[in-house]
CSV table of N, CA and C in Angstrom, one decimal:
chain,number,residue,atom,x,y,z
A,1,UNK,N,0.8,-1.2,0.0
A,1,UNK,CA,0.0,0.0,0.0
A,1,UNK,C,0.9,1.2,0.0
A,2,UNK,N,1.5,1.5,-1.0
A,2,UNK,CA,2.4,2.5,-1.3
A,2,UNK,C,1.8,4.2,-1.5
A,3,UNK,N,0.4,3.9,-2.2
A,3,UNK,CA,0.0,5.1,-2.4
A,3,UNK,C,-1.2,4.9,-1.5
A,4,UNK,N,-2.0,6.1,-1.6
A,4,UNK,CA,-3.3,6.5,-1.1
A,4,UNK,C,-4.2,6.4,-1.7
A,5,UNK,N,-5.0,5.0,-2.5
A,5,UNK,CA,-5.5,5.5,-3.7
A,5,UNK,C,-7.1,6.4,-3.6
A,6,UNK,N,-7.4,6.8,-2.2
A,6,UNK,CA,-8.6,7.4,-2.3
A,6,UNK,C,-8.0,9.1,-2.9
A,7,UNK,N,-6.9,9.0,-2.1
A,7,UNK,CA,-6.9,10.4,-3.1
A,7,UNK,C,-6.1,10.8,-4.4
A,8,UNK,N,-5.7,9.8,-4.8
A,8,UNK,CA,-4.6,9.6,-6.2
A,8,UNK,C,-6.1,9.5,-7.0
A,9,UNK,N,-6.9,8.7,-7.2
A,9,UNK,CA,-8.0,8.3,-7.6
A,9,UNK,C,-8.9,9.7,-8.3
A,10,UNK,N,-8.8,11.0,-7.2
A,10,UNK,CA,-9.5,12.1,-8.2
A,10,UNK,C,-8.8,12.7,-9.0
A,11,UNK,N,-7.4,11.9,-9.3
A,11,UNK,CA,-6.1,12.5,-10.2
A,11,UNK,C,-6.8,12.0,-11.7
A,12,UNK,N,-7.7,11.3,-11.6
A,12,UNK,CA,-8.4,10.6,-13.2
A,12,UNK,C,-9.3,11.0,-13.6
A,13,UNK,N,-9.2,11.6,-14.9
A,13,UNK,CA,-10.2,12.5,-15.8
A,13,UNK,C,-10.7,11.8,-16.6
A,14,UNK,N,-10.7,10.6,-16.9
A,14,UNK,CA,-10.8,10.0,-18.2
A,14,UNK,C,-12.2,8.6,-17.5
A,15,UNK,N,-13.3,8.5,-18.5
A,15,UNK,CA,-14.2,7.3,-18.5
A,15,UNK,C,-13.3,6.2,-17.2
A,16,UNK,N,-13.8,5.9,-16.0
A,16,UNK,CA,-13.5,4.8,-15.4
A,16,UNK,C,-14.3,3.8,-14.5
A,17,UNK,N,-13.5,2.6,-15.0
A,17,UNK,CA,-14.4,1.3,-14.4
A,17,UNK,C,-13.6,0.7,-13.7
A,18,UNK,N,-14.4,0.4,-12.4
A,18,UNK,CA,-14.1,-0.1,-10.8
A,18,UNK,C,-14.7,-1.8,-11.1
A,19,UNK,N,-14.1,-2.9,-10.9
A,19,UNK,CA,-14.7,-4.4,-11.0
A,19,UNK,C,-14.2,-4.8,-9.9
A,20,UNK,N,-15.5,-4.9,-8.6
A,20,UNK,CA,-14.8,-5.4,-7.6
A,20,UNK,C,-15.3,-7.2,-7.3
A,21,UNK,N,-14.7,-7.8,-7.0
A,21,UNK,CA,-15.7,-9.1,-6.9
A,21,UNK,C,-16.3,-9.1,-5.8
A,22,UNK,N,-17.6,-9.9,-5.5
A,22,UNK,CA,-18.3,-9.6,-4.3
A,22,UNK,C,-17.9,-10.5,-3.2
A,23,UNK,N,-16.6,-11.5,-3.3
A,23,UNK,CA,-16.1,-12.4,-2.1
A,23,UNK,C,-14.7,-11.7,-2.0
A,24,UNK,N,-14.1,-10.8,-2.8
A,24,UNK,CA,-12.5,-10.5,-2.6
A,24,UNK,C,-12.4,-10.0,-1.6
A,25,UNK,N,-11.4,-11.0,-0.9
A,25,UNK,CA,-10.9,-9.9,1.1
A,25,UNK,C,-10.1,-9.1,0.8
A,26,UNK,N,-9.1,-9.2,-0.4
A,26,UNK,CA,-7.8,-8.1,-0.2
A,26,UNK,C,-8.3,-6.7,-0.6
A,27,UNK,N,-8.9,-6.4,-1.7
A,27,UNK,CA,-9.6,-5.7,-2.0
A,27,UNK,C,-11.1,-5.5,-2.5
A,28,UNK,N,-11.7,-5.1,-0.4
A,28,UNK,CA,-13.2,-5.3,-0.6
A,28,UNK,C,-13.9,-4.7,-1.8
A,29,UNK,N,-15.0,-5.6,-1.5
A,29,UNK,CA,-15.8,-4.1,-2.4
A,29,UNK,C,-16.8,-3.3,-1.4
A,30,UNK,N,-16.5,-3.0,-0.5
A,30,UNK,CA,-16.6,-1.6,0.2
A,30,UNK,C,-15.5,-0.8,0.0
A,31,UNK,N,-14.8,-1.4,-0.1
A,31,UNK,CA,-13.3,-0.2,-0.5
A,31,UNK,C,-13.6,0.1,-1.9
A,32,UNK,N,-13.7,-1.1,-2.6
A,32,UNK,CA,-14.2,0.1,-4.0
A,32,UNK,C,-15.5,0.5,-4.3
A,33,UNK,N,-16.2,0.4,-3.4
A,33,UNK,CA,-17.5,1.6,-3.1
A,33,UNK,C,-17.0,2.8,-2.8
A,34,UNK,N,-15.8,3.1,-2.0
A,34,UNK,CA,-15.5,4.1,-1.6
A,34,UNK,C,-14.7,4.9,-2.6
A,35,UNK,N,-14.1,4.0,-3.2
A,35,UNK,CA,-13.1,4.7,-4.5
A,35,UNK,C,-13.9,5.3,-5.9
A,36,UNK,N,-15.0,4.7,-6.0
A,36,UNK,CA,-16.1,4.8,-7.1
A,36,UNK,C,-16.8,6.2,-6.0
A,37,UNK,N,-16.4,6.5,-5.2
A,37,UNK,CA,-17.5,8.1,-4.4
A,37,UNK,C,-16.6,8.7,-5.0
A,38,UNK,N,-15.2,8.8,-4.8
A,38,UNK,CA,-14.0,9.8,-4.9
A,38,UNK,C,-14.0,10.0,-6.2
A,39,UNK,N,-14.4,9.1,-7.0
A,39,UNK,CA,-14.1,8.9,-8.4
A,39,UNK,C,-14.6,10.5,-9.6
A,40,UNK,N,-14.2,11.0,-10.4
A,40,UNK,CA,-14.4,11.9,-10.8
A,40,UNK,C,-15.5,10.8,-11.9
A,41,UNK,N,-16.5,11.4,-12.7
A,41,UNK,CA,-17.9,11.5,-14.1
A,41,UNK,C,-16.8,11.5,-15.1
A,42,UNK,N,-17.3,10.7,-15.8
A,42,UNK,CA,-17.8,9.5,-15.8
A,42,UNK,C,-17.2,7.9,-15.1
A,43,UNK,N,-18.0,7.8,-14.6
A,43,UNK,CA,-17.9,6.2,-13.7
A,43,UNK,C,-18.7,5.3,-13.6
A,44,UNK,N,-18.3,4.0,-13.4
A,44,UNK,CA,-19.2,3.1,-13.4
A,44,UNK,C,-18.3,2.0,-12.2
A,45,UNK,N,-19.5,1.5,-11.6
A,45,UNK,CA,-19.1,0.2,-10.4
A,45,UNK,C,-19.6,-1.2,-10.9
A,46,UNK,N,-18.8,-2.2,-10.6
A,46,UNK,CA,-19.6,-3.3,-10.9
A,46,UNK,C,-19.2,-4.2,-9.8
A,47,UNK,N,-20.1,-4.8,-9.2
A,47,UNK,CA,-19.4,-5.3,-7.9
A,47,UNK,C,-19.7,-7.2,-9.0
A,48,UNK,N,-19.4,-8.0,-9.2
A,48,UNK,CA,-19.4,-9.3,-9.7
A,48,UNK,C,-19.9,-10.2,-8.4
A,49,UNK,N,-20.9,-11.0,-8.5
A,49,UNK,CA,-21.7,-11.9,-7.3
A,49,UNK,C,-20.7,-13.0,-7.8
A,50,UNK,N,-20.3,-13.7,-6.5
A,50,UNK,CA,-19.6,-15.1,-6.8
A,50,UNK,C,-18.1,-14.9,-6.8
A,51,UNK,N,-17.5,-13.9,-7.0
A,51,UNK,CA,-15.7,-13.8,-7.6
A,51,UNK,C,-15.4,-13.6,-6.4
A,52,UNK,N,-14.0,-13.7,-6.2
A,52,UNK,CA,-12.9,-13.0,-5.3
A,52,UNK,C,-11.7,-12.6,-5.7
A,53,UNK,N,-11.0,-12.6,-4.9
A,53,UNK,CA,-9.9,-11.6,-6.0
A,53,UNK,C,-9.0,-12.6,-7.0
A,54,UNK,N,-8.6,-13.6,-7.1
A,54,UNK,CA,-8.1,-14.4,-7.8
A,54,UNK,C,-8.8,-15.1,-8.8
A,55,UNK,N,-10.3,-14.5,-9.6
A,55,UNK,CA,-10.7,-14.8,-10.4
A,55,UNK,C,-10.3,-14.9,-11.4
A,56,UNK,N,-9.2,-14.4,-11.7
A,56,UNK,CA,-8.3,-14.8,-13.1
A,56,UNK,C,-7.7,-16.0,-13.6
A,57,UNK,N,-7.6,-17.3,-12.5
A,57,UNK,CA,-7.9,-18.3,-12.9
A,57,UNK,C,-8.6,-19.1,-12.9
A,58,UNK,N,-10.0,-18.5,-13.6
A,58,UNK,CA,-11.1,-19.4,-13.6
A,58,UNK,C,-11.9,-18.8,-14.9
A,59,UNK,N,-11.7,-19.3,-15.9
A,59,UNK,CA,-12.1,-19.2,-17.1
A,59,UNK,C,-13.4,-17.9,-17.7
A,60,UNK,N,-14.4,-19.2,-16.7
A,60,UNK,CA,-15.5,-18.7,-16.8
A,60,UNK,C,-15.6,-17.2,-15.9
A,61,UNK,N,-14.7,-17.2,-15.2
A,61,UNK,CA,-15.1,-16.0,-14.2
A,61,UNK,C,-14.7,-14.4,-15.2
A,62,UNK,N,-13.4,-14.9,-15.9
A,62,UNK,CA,-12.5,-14.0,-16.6
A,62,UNK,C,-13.7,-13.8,-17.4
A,63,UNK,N,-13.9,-14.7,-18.6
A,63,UNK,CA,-15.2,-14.2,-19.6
A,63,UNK,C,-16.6,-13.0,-19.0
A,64,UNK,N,-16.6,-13.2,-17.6
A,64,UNK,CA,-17.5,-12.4,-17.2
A,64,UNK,C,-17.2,-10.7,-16.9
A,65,UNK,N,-16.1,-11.1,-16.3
A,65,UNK,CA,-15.1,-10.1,-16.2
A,65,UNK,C,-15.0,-9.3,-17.4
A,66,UNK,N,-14.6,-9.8,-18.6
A,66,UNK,CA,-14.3,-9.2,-19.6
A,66,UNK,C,-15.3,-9.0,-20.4
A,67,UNK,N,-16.5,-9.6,-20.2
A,67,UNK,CA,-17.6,-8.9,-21.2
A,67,UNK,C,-18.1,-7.8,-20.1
A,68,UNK,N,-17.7,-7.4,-18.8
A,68,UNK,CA,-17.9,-5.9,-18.5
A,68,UNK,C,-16.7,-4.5,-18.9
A,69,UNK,N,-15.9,-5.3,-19.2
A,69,UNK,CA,-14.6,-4.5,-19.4
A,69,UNK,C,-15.4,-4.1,-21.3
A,70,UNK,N,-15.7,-5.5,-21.8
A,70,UNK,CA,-15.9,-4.7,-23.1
A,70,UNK,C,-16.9,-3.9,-23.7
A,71,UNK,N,-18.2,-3.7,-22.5
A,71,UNK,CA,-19.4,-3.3,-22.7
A,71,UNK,C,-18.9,-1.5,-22.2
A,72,UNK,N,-17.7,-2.0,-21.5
A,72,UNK,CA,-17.6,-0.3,-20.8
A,72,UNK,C,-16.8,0.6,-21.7
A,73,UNK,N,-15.8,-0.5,-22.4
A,73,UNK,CA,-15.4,0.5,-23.5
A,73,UNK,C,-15.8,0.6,-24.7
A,74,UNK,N,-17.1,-0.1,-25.3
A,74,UNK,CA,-17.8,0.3,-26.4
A,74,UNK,C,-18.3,1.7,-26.1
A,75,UNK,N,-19.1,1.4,-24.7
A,75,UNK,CA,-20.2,2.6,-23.9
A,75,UNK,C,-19.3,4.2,-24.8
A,76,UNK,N,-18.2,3.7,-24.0
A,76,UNK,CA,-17.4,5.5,-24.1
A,76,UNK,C,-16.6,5.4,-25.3
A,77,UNK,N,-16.2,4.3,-26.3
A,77,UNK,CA,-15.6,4.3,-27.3
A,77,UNK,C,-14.2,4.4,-27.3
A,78,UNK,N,-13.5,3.7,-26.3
A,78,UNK,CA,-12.3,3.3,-26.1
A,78,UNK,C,-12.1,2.7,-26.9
């Protein structure tokens, strides 16, 4: 925990998306409830039912993962 990221966080001007899983202990999702308040417009939260933080190796988890990653940058045209 090197930085602060509640307040590094309103250093971002640009379209941002917060995916928190709804079981992850290292990085709750109350904490990224709190980072999505700080967060400058445009923003989006998605808390994921069922993940934790090491959903990256679980296939199915990632595909879910990633079709919010790709719904968010069609949205703003990333």
């Amino acid at each position: 925990m090197k930085y602060n990221n509640l307040l590094e966080i309103s250093k971002i001007h640009k379209p941002l998306l917060i995916i928190a899983g709804e079981l992850d202990d290292h990085i709750t999702p109350k904490h990224s409830k709190e980072l999505y308040l700080k967060a400058n417009k445009p923003k989006q939260l998605v808390v994921v039912k069922g993940i934790g933080h090491d959903y990256r190796f679980k296939d199915k988890e990632v595909k879910l993962v990633n079709k919010y990653i790709i719904d968010f940058l069609k949205k703003y045209s990333l």
